[in-house]
mmCIF file of C-alpha atoms and ligand atoms in Angstrom:
data_model
loop_
_atom_site.group_PDB
_atom_site.id
_atom_site.type_symbol
_atom_site.label_atom_id
_atom_site.label_comp_id
_atom_site.label_asym_id
_atom_site.label_seq_id
_atom_site.Cartn_x
_atom_site.Cartn_y
_atom_site.Cartn_z
ATOM 1 C CA MET A 1 144.796 228.144 88.720
ATOM 2 C CA LYS A 2 145.723 224.676 87.572
ATOM 3 C CA PRO A 3 145.605 221.989 90.275
ATOM 4 C CA LEU A 4 148.941 220.301 90.931
ATOM 5 C CA LEU A 5 147.538 217.833 93.424
ATOM 6 C CA GLU A 6 144.056 216.385 93.771
ATOM 7 C CA VAL A 7 143.438 214.127 96.731
ATOM 8 C CA ARG A 8 140.178 212.234 96.483
ATOM 9 C CA ASN A 9 138.594 210.233 99.297
ATOM 10 C CA LEU A 10 141.944 209.154 100.705
ATOM 11 C CA THR A 11 141.331 206.570 103.421
ATOM 12 C CA VAL A 12 144.194 204.833 105.216
ATOM 13 C CA GLU A 13 144.172 202.318 108.037
ATOM 14 C CA PHE A 14 146.647 200.256 110.004
ATOM 15 C CA ASN A 15 145.760 196.689 110.774
ATOM 16 C CA THR A 16 147.548 195.710 113.948
ATOM 17 C CA ALA A 17 147.152 192.492 115.886
ATOM 18 C CA SER A 18 144.811 194.081 118.422
ATOM 19 C CA ALA A 19 142.862 196.625 116.379
ATOM 20 C CA THR A 20 142.353 198.589 113.191
ATOM 21 C CA VAL A 21 143.552 202.184 113.399
ATOM 22 C CA HIS A 22 141.485 204.479 111.156
ATOM 23 C CA ALA A 23 144.275 206.982 110.568
ATOM 24 C CA VAL A 24 142.943 208.912 107.545
ATOM 25 C CA ASN A 25 139.228 209.034 106.776
ATOM 26 C CA ASP A 26 137.924 210.185 103.412
ATOM 27 C CA VAL A 27 140.238 213.141 102.891
ATOM 28 C CA SER A 28 139.678 215.154 99.688
ATOM 29 C CA TYR A 29 141.244 218.435 98.645
ATOM 30 C CA THR A 30 142.884 220.257 95.762
ATOM 31 C CA LEU A 31 146.175 222.096 95.767
ATOM 32 C CA ALA A 32 146.866 224.695 93.084
ATOM 33 C CA GLU A 33 150.252 225.225 91.517
ATOM 34 C CA GLY A 34 152.270 227.686 93.575
ATOM 35 C CA GLU A 35 149.935 227.461 96.570
ATOM 36 C CA THR A 36 151.177 227.001 100.144
ATOM 37 C CA LEU A 37 148.900 224.758 102.168
ATOM 38 C CA GLY A 38 149.298 224.606 105.925
ATOM 39 C CA ILE A 39 147.923 221.476 107.595
ATOM 40 C CA VAL A 40 147.312 221.781 111.335
ATOM 41 C CA GLY A 41 145.832 219.636 114.053
ATOM 42 C CA GLU A 42 146.871 217.990 117.289
ATOM 43 C CA SER A 43 149.189 215.053 117.332
ATOM 44 C CA GLY A 44 147.549 211.858 116.041
ATOM 45 C CA SER A 45 145.109 213.606 113.704
ATOM 46 C CA GLY A 46 146.435 211.855 110.591
ATOM 47 C CA LYS A 47 148.549 214.654 109.137
ATOM 48 C CA SER A 48 151.719 212.639 108.628
ATOM 49 C CA VAL A 49 150.051 209.412 107.528
ATOM 50 C CA HIS A 50 148.003 211.289 104.930
ATOM 51 C CA ALA A 51 151.185 212.802 103.425
ATOM 52 C CA LEU A 52 153.334 209.687 103.638
ATOM 53 C CA SER A 53 150.696 207.417 102.143
ATOM 54 C CA MET A 54 150.438 209.641 99.054
ATOM 55 C CA VAL A 55 153.984 208.772 98.038
ATOM 56 C CA GLY A 56 154.200 205.192 99.228
ATOM 57 C CA LEU A 57 156.120 205.890 102.429
ATOM 58 C CA ILE A 58 153.978 204.018 104.944
ATOM 59 C CA ALA A 59 154.820 200.416 105.720
ATOM 60 C CA MET A 60 152.277 198.113 104.055
ATOM 61 C CA PRO A 61 151.390 196.059 106.032
ATOM 62 C CA PRO A 62 150.369 197.120 108.630
ATOM 63 C CA GLY A 63 149.290 200.177 106.624
ATOM 64 C CA ARG A 64 146.713 199.963 103.868
ATOM 65 C CA VAL A 65 145.239 202.542 101.527
ATOM 66 C CA VAL A 66 141.639 201.452 101.680
ATOM 67 C CA ARG A 67 140.293 203.889 99.149
ATOM 68 C CA GLY A 68 141.132 206.981 97.206
ATOM 69 C CA GLU A 69 143.086 208.611 94.441
ATOM 70 C CA VAL A 70 145.977 211.034 94.600
ATOM 71 C CA LEU A 71 146.376 212.807 91.277
ATOM 72 C CA PHE A 72 149.685 214.594 90.864
ATOM 73 C CA ASN A 73 149.720 216.457 87.561
ATOM 74 C CA GLY A 74 146.887 214.146 86.591
ATOM 75 C CA ARG A 75 148.808 210.946 87.392
ATOM 76 C CA ASN A 76 147.403 208.682 90.135
ATOM 77 C CA LEU A 77 150.273 208.188 92.588
ATOM 78 C CA LEU A 78 148.478 205.345 94.338
ATOM 79 C CA ALA A 79 148.654 203.300 91.143
ATOM 80 C CA LEU A 80 152.422 203.727 90.634
ATOM 81 C CA SER A 81 154.952 200.962 91.206
ATOM 82 C CA GLN A 82 157.545 201.210 93.977
ATOM 83 C CA ARG A 83 160.128 201.903 91.298
ATOM 84 C CA GLU A 84 158.111 204.791 89.836
ATOM 85 C CA LEU A 85 157.514 206.232 93.313
ATOM 86 C CA PHE A 86 161.202 205.976 94.065
ATOM 87 C CA ASP A 87 161.945 208.032 90.943
ATOM 88 C CA LEU A 88 159.311 210.584 91.847
ATOM 89 C CA ARG A 89 160.342 211.141 95.470
ATOM 90 C CA GLY A 90 163.098 213.657 95.899
ATOM 91 C CA LYS A 91 162.763 214.686 92.270
ATOM 92 C CA GLU A 92 159.222 215.885 91.645
ATOM 93 C CA ILE A 93 158.135 215.746 95.271
ATOM 94 C CA GLY A 94 160.647 216.848 97.904
ATOM 95 C CA PHE A 95 160.341 216.089 101.607
ATOM 96 C CA ILE A 96 161.603 217.720 104.763
ATOM 97 C CA PHE A 97 161.123 215.679 107.896
ATOM 98 C CA GLN A 98 161.178 216.718 111.500
ATOM 99 C CA ASP A 99 164.335 215.224 112.867
ATOM 100 C CA PRO A 100 167.493 215.942 110.869
ATOM 101 C CA MET A 101 169.563 213.913 113.319
ATOM 102 C CA THR A 102 167.855 210.683 112.303
ATOM 103 C CA SER A 103 167.240 211.714 108.684
ATOM 104 C CA LEU A 104 170.865 212.590 107.954
ATOM 105 C CA ASN A 105 173.399 209.805 107.820
ATOM 106 C CA PRO A 106 176.011 210.464 110.543
ATOM 107 C CA VAL A 107 178.875 208.773 108.686
ATOM 108 C CA LEU A 108 178.506 210.591 105.359
ATOM 109 C CA THR A 109 179.594 214.153 104.663
ATOM 110 C CA ILE A 110 176.954 216.780 104.030
ATOM 111 C CA GLU A 111 178.161 216.988 100.440
ATOM 112 C CA ARG A 112 177.646 213.272 99.811
ATOM 113 C CA GLN A 113 174.108 213.444 101.159
ATOM 114 C CA ILE A 114 173.035 216.439 99.132
ATOM 115 C CA ALA A 115 174.816 215.169 96.017
ATOM 116 C CA GLU A 116 173.127 211.762 96.108
ATOM 117 C CA PRO A 117 169.703 212.828 94.770
ATOM 118 C CA LEU A 118 171.377 215.192 92.294
ATOM 119 C CA ARG A 119 173.371 212.362 90.777
ATOM 120 C CA ARG A 120 170.572 209.821 90.944
ATOM 121 C CA HIS A 121 167.686 211.972 89.697
ATOM 122 C CA LEU A 122 169.386 214.583 87.540
ATOM 123 C CA GLY A 123 172.349 212.510 86.378
ATOM 124 C CA LEU A 124 174.895 215.161 87.359
ATOM 125 C CA SER A 125 178.593 214.286 87.233
ATOM 126 C CA ALA A 126 180.633 214.370 90.450
ATOM 127 C CA SER A 127 182.010 217.832 89.729
ATOM 128 C CA GLN A 128 178.641 219.232 88.590
ATOM 129 C CA ALA A 129 177.027 217.853 91.740
ATOM 130 C CA ARG A 130 179.742 219.374 93.910
ATOM 131 C CA LYS A 131 179.133 222.803 92.377
ATOM 132 C CA ARG A 132 175.399 222.469 92.856
ATOM 133 C CA VAL A 133 175.821 221.365 96.501
ATOM 134 C CA VAL A 134 177.703 224.556 97.286
ATOM 135 C CA GLU A 135 175.015 226.627 95.530
ATOM 136 C CA LEU A 136 172.311 224.884 97.525
ATOM 137 C CA LEU A 137 174.088 225.412 100.837
ATOM 138 C CA GLU A 138 174.408 229.095 99.975
ATOM 139 C CA LEU A 139 170.752 229.205 98.981
ATOM 140 C CA VAL A 140 169.700 227.934 102.424
ATOM 141 C CA GLY A 141 171.973 230.433 104.140
ATOM 142 C CA ILE A 142 174.901 228.297 105.273
ATOM 143 C CA PRO A 143 178.023 230.474 105.398
ATOM 144 C CA ASP A 144 181.377 229.229 104.165
ATOM 145 C CA ALA A 145 179.543 226.609 102.104
ATOM 146 C CA GLU A 146 182.592 225.336 100.241
ATOM 147 C CA ARG A 147 184.298 224.213 103.464
ATOM 148 C CA ARG A 148 181.114 223.217 105.334
ATOM 149 C CA ALA A 149 180.155 220.814 102.532
ATOM 150 C CA GLY A 150 183.007 218.515 103.558
ATOM 151 C CA GLN A 151 181.861 218.277 107.168
ATOM 152 C CA TYR A 152 179.704 215.686 108.934
ATOM 153 C CA PRO A 153 176.227 216.218 110.433
ATOM 154 C CA HIS A 154 177.528 216.344 114.027
ATOM 155 C CA GLU A 155 179.624 219.384 113.108
ATOM 156 C CA PHE A 156 176.410 221.292 112.338
ATOM 157 C CA SER A 157 174.020 222.872 114.847
ATOM 158 C CA GLY A 158 170.357 221.790 114.903
ATOM 159 C CA GLY A 159 169.296 224.812 112.877
ATOM 160 C CA MET A 160 172.059 224.274 110.332
ATOM 161 C CA ARG A 161 171.133 220.582 109.982
ATOM 162 C CA GLN A 162 167.540 221.572 109.325
ATOM 163 C CA ARG A 163 168.788 223.924 106.616
ATOM 164 C CA VAL A 164 170.664 220.995 105.087
ATOM 165 C CA MET A 165 167.418 218.997 105.115
ATOM 166 C CA ILE A 166 165.744 221.843 103.270
ATOM 167 C CA ALA A 167 168.609 221.942 100.765
ATOM 168 C CA ILE A 168 168.090 218.218 100.132
ATOM 169 C CA GLY A 169 164.320 218.715 99.910
ATOM 170 C CA VAL A 170 164.609 221.383 97.225
ATOM 171 C CA SER A 171 167.793 220.099 95.532
ATOM 172 C CA CYS A 172 166.080 218.812 92.375
ATOM 173 C CA ASN A 173 163.664 221.786 92.176
ATOM 174 C CA PRO A 174 160.612 219.685 93.106
ATOM 175 C CA LYS A 175 157.194 220.805 91.925
ATOM 176 C CA LEU A 176 155.852 219.981 95.366
ATOM 177 C CA LEU A 177 157.636 220.285 98.691
ATOM 178 C CA ILE A 178 156.137 218.540 101.715
ATOM 179 C CA ALA A 179 157.484 219.593 105.108
ATOM 180 C CA ASP A 180 156.353 217.620 108.149
ATOM 181 C CA GLU A 181 156.977 219.383 111.484
ATOM 182 C CA ALA A 182 160.159 220.706 109.875
ATOM 183 C CA THR A 183 160.736 223.449 112.449
ATOM 184 C CA THR A 184 159.098 221.909 115.501
ATOM 185 C CA ALA A 185 162.333 220.914 117.226
ATOM 186 C CA LEU A 186 163.995 224.284 116.652
ATOM 187 C CA ASP A 187 164.040 227.334 118.879
ATOM 188 C CA VAL A 188 161.862 230.282 117.922
ATOM 189 C CA THR A 189 164.594 232.397 116.342
ATOM 190 C CA VAL A 190 165.888 229.587 114.143
ATOM 191 C CA GLN A 191 162.308 228.675 113.266
ATOM 192 C CA ALA A 192 161.658 232.232 112.109
ATOM 193 C CA GLN A 193 164.802 232.124 109.963
ATOM 194 C CA ILE A 194 163.766 228.832 108.362
ATOM 195 C CA LEU A 195 160.280 230.155 107.577
ATOM 196 C CA GLU A 196 161.809 233.270 106.025
ATOM 197 C CA LEU A 197 164.013 230.974 103.976
ATOM 198 C CA VAL A 198 161.024 228.976 102.725
ATOM 199 C CA ARG A 199 159.182 232.151 101.710
ATOM 200 C CA ASP A 200 162.311 233.241 99.890
ATOM 201 C CA LEU A 201 162.685 229.885 98.132
ATOM 202 C CA LYS A 202 159.086 230.038 97.008
ATOM 203 C CA LYS A 203 159.798 233.381 95.417
ATOM 204 C CA LYS A 204 162.948 232.086 93.731
ATOM 205 C CA ILE A 205 161.796 228.684 92.509
ATOM 206 C CA GLY A 206 158.014 228.902 92.793
ATOM 207 C CA THR A 207 157.541 225.596 94.590
ATOM 208 C CA THR A 208 154.117 224.451 95.723
ATOM 209 C CA VAL A 209 154.277 223.663 99.441
ATOM 210 C CA ILE A 210 152.442 221.501 101.968
ATOM 211 C CA TRP A 211 153.557 222.578 105.450
ATOM 212 C CA ILE A 212 152.431 220.212 108.194
ATOM 213 C CA THR A 213 152.607 221.487 111.762
ATOM 214 C CA HIS A 214 150.691 221.478 115.025
ATOM 215 C CA ASP A 215 151.535 225.182 115.340
ATOM 216 C CA MET A 216 148.815 227.586 114.147
ATOM 217 C CA GLY A 217 151.251 230.487 114.407
ATOM 218 C CA VAL A 218 153.559 228.983 111.804
ATOM 219 C CA VAL A 219 150.651 228.472 109.421
ATOM 220 C CA ALA A 220 149.507 232.063 109.865
ATOM 221 C CA GLY A 221 152.905 233.309 108.770
ATOM 222 C CA LEU A 222 153.461 231.003 105.852
ATOM 223 C CA ALA A 223 150.366 229.520 104.248
ATOM 224 C CA ASP A 224 147.786 230.766 101.734
ATOM 225 C CA THR A 225 145.331 228.063 102.681
ATOM 226 C CA VAL A 226 144.919 226.285 105.984
ATOM 227 C CA GLN A 227 143.450 222.848 106.478
ATOM 228 C CA VAL A 228 142.511 221.736 109.971
ATOM 229 C CA MET A 229 142.578 217.994 110.599
ATOM 230 C CA TYR A 230 141.138 215.988 113.462
ATOM 231 C CA GLY A 231 140.470 212.282 113.813
ATOM 232 C CA GLY A 232 141.834 211.641 110.331
ATOM 233 C CA ARG A 233 139.409 214.114 108.751
ATOM 234 C CA ILE A 234 139.428 217.633 107.386
ATOM 235 C CA MET A 235 137.316 219.664 109.818
ATOM 236 C CA GLU A 236 137.726 223.004 108.107
ATOM 237 C CA ARG A 237 139.757 224.554 105.326
ATOM 238 C CA GLY A 238 140.038 227.850 103.551
ATOM 239 C CA PRO A 239 142.083 230.988 102.988
ATOM 240 C CA VAL A 240 144.161 231.587 106.120
ATOM 241 C CA ARG A 241 142.593 234.932 106.963
ATOM 242 C CA ALA A 242 139.016 233.667 106.650
ATOM 243 C CA VAL A 243 139.642 230.601 108.805
ATOM 244 C CA PHE A 244 141.575 232.491 111.485
ATOM 245 C CA ASN A 245 139.204 235.463 111.714
ATOM 246 C CA ASP A 246 135.982 233.600 111.210
ATOM 247 C CA PRO A 247 136.377 229.922 112.179
ATOM 248 C CA ARG A 248 133.330 227.727 111.639
ATOM 249 C CA SER A 249 134.513 224.504 113.255
ATOM 250 C CA ALA A 250 134.487 224.285 117.043
ATOM 251 C CA TYR A 251 137.798 222.468 116.792
ATOM 252 C CA THR A 252 139.464 225.328 114.891
ATOM 253 C CA TRP A 253 137.939 227.753 117.371
ATOM 254 C CA GLY A 254 139.449 225.757 120.244
ATOM 255 C CA LEU A 255 142.873 225.684 118.611
ATOM 256 C CA LEU A 256 142.782 229.433 118.039
ATOM 257 C CA LYS A 257 141.642 230.127 121.586
ATOM 258 C CA SER A 258 144.590 228.217 122.965
ATOM 259 C CA LEU A 259 147.130 230.204 120.945
ATOM 260 C CA PRO A 260 149.480 232.336 123.000
ATOM 261 C CA HIS A 261 148.961 236.063 122.445
ATOM 262 C CA GLY A 262 151.034 239.214 122.267
ATOM 263 C CA SER A 263 154.113 239.178 124.457
ATOM 264 C CA GLN A 264 153.651 235.481 125.036
ATOM 265 C CA ARG A 265 154.201 234.740 121.379
ATOM 266 C CA GLY A 266 156.582 231.893 120.855
ATOM 267 C CA VAL A 267 156.057 230.501 124.322
ATOM 268 C CA LYS A 268 155.260 226.840 123.899
ATOM 269 C CA ARG A 269 151.914 226.120 125.513
ATOM 270 C CA LEU A 270 149.725 223.082 125.401
ATOM 271 C CA TYR A 271 146.301 223.267 123.817
ATOM 272 C CA GLN A 272 143.591 223.704 126.367
ATOM 273 C CA ILE A 273 140.744 222.021 124.530
ATOM 274 C CA PRO A 274 139.113 219.850 127.186
ATOM 275 C CA GLY A 275 138.917 216.087 126.808
ATOM 276 C CA ASN A 276 141.069 213.502 125.118
ATOM 277 C CA PRO A 277 142.017 212.957 121.486
ATOM 278 C CA PRO A 278 139.771 210.475 119.696
ATOM 279 C CA ASP A 279 140.194 206.743 119.895
ATOM 280 C CA MET A 280 141.276 205.991 116.329
ATOM 281 C CA THR A 281 140.476 202.297 116.691
ATOM 282 C CA ARG A 282 136.758 203.098 116.887
ATOM 283 C CA GLU A 283 134.736 202.762 113.688
ATOM 284 C CA PRO A 284 134.687 206.391 112.418
ATOM 285 C CA VAL A 285 131.044 207.361 112.821
ATOM 286 C CA GLY A 286 129.821 210.918 113.310
ATOM 287 C CA ASP A 287 131.847 214.062 113.894
ATOM 288 C CA PRO A 288 135.100 212.913 115.562
ATOM 289 C CA PHE A 289 135.250 216.092 117.644
ATOM 290 C CA ALA A 290 131.707 215.710 119.031
ATOM 291 C CA PRO A 291 132.745 214.214 122.418
ATOM 292 C CA ARG A 292 134.869 217.309 123.138
ATOM 293 C CA ASN A 293 132.543 219.844 121.580
ATOM 294 C CA ARG A 294 130.250 221.826 123.895
ATOM 295 C CA PHE A 295 128.121 222.749 120.871
ATOM 296 C CA ALA A 296 127.638 219.199 119.618
ATOM 297 C CA THR A 297 124.113 218.078 118.826
ATOM 298 C CA GLU A 298 122.770 214.559 118.871
ATOM 299 C CA ARG A 299 123.253 214.350 115.107
ATOM 300 C CA CYS A 300 127.009 215.021 115.499
ATOM 301 C CA PHE A 301 127.388 211.672 117.276
ATOM 302 C CA ARG A 302 125.428 209.735 114.668
ATOM 303 C CA GLU A 303 126.263 211.151 111.271
ATOM 304 C CA THR A 304 129.504 212.339 109.734
ATOM 305 C CA PRO A 305 129.145 215.925 108.499
ATOM 306 C CA PRO A 306 130.376 216.484 104.921
ATOM 307 C CA LEU A 307 132.901 219.227 104.155
ATOM 308 C CA VAL A 308 130.775 221.950 102.525
ATOM 309 C CA ASP A 309 131.016 225.666 101.735
ATOM 310 C CA ALA A 310 130.797 227.794 104.870
ATOM 311 C CA ALA A 311 127.728 230.041 104.704
ATOM 312 C CA ASP A 312 128.370 233.753 104.045
ATOM 313 C CA SER A 313 132.104 233.406 103.779
ATOM 314 C CA VAL A 314 134.720 233.753 101.075
ATOM 315 C CA SER A 315 135.135 231.261 98.265
ATOM 316 C CA GLY A 316 137.054 228.171 99.289
ATOM 317 C CA HIS A 317 136.124 228.362 102.975
ATOM 318 C CA LYS A 318 134.695 224.974 103.897
ATOM 319 C CA VAL A 319 133.615 223.349 107.114
ATOM 320 C CA ALA A 320 132.396 219.947 108.283
ATOM 321 C CA ALA A 321 129.909 220.649 111.069
ATOM 322 C CA TRP A 322 126.218 220.051 111.780
ATOM 323 C CA TYR A 323 126.065 222.883 114.342
ATOM 324 C CA ASP A 324 126.327 226.577 113.414
ATOM 325 C CA LEU A 325 129.345 227.929 115.280
ATOM 326 C CA ARG A 326 128.485 231.578 114.619
ATOM 327 C CA GLN A 327 125.062 231.111 116.175
ATOM 328 C CA GLU A 328 126.483 229.256 119.160
ATOM 329 C CA LEU A 329 129.120 231.928 119.764
ATOM 330 C CA ALA A 330 126.473 234.645 119.487
ATOM 331 C CA LYS A 331 124.412 232.828 122.141
ATOM 332 C CA LEU A 332 127.473 232.610 124.418
ATOM 333 C CA GLU A 333 128.119 236.293 123.895
ATOM 334 C CA ALA A 334 124.493 237.200 124.690
ATOM 335 C CA ALA A 335 124.525 234.989 127.801
ATOM 336 C CA SER A 336 127.672 236.693 129.082
ATOM 337 C CA HIS A 337 125.812 240.049 129.045
ATOM 338 C CA ASP A 338 122.812 238.744 130.993
HETATM 339 N N1 LIG B 1 152.715 202.249 111.793
HETATM 340 C C1 LIG B 1 151.585 202.521 112.450
HETATM 341 N N2 LIG B 1 150.866 201.516 113.012
HETATM 342 C C2 LIG B 1 149.716 201.771 113.675
HETATM 343 N N3 LIG B 1 149.183 202.982 113.819
HETATM 344 C C3 LIG B 1 149.845 204.024 113.277
HETATM 345 C C4 LIG B 1 151.068 203.850 112.567
HETATM 346 N N4 LIG B 1 151.487 205.072 112.135
HETATM 347 C C5 LIG B 1 150.554 205.958 112.570
HETATM 348 N N5 LIG B 1 149.567 205.334 113.238
HETATM 349 C C6 LIG B 1 148.381 205.969 113.830
HETATM 350 O O1 LIG B 1 147.730 206.747 112.839
HETATM 351 C C7 LIG B 1 147.120 207.887 113.440
HETATM 352 C C8 LIG B 1 147.545 209.142 112.702
HETATM 353 O O2 LIG B 1 148.923 209.370 112.945
HETATM 354 P P1 LIG B 1 149.746 210.568 112.309
HETATM 355 O O3 LIG B 1 149.376 210.749 110.896
HETATM 356 O O4 LIG B 1 151.177 210.278 112.597
HETATM 357 O O5 LIG B 1 149.273 211.823 113.146
HETATM 358 P P2 LIG B 1 149.860 213.303 113.127
HETATM 359 O O6 LIG B 1 150.929 213.383 112.090
HETATM 360 O O7 LIG B 1 148.693 214.182 112.842
HETATM 361 O O8 LIG B 1 150.398 213.529 114.502
HETATM 362 C C9 LIG B 1 147.526 207.874 114.909
HETATM 363 O O9 LIG B 1 146.451 207.322 115.648
HETATM 364 C C10 LIG B 1 148.714 206.952 114.927
HETATM 365 O O10 LIG B 1 148.848 206.327 116.179
HETATM 366 MG MG1 LIG B 2 152.956 213.818 112.374
#
C-alpha cells in the first residue's frame, strides 16, 4: 500500500522561562492510504503535540520543531508556509478536537460553521454550500437536518455537537482525518454511535484516519494499527490484534492490564500502573518508562532503545525495549506456580 503520511524523526520541544519540555522525541512512522491508526498513551505522552505540530498548529514560540520531516503525499509539511498550511488544513487534512463547546462558535449557526470551509476550500456558492451542509448533517446522523442547520450550538446536545464537529472534519472529503480525544467527553452510548459513524464514513469515503485517545478500548474497536506513546516516544506499534494479544512493551502490558473487563466495560477507571508520569523537562535519556518498569535493566536507564521488529511476531509489530517482556512474563508465571 502507498504511504499517505511518513513521519521521520519528529522532535518537538517547548522552551518556557523555567525549562525545556521535551514533548515529542524522535517519532517516526508510516501511515498507508486507507489505514486507521490508533494512538494511545496516558495524558502528557505527546500524542496531541505530535499531531498538532505536523500541521503547524502549535504556538511557536514557545513550541519548536527541533528536527524531523512530515511527508504528506511526498510533500514535507514542516517546510510549508503558514498560508500553504492554512489551505491544507480542513481541506486535505481534517481535524476533530475534543471539546465541541470551545471549538464551535456560539454566536454562529451550525450551517454557517459547516459552510465556511466548503466555501473557502471548495469555492461553493451559498446555495451549493447550504445543500452540502444538509447532506453532511444527514451523513453524521442528525435528524431533521434542514431545520437543525439553522440552529445554534447551544441548541444541540453534547453528542450532536460532536457529530457536527465530525461533519466539519470530513466536509471537504479530506485524505486524512485526525481525531484527538474526539469521544472522550461523551457517554458510552454516544461514543459507540460516533465510532460506528466513523467506521461507516470510512466505508463511504475511504478516509485515512489517525484516532488519538487514552482509551485502549476505543482503539480495539476502530483501528487497524495501534501505536503506544509514552514520554514523547513510540514504545510499541503494530496490528491491533498482535499488540493487544502479545504486547512486547511493559508499558503496553500495563495499559492492557488496567483495562476494565467484561461486565465492567465502559466503566471509567484510572490506569493502575504504579509510579508517576515522566518529567518531560528532563533530558530524554534511556527508556522513559524505566522508572516505572519492574522489568527494567540497568541499560534501560542509560540508553534509549530503538523501535525495532518484535521477535517472532507478525510483520509491522515493533517495540522499543531492551528487556524481553515474554521472558519476564514467563518467569513471573513460573514463580507463581512455585
Ligand atoms: N504550550 C505548551 N507549553 C509547554 N508545554 C506544553 C505545551 N503544550 C504541551 N506541552 C507539554 O508537552 C507534553 C506533551 O503534551 P500532549 O501532547 O498534550 O500530551 P497528550 O496529548 O499525550 O496528553 C506535556 O508534557 C505537556 O505538558
Ligand atoms: Mg492530548
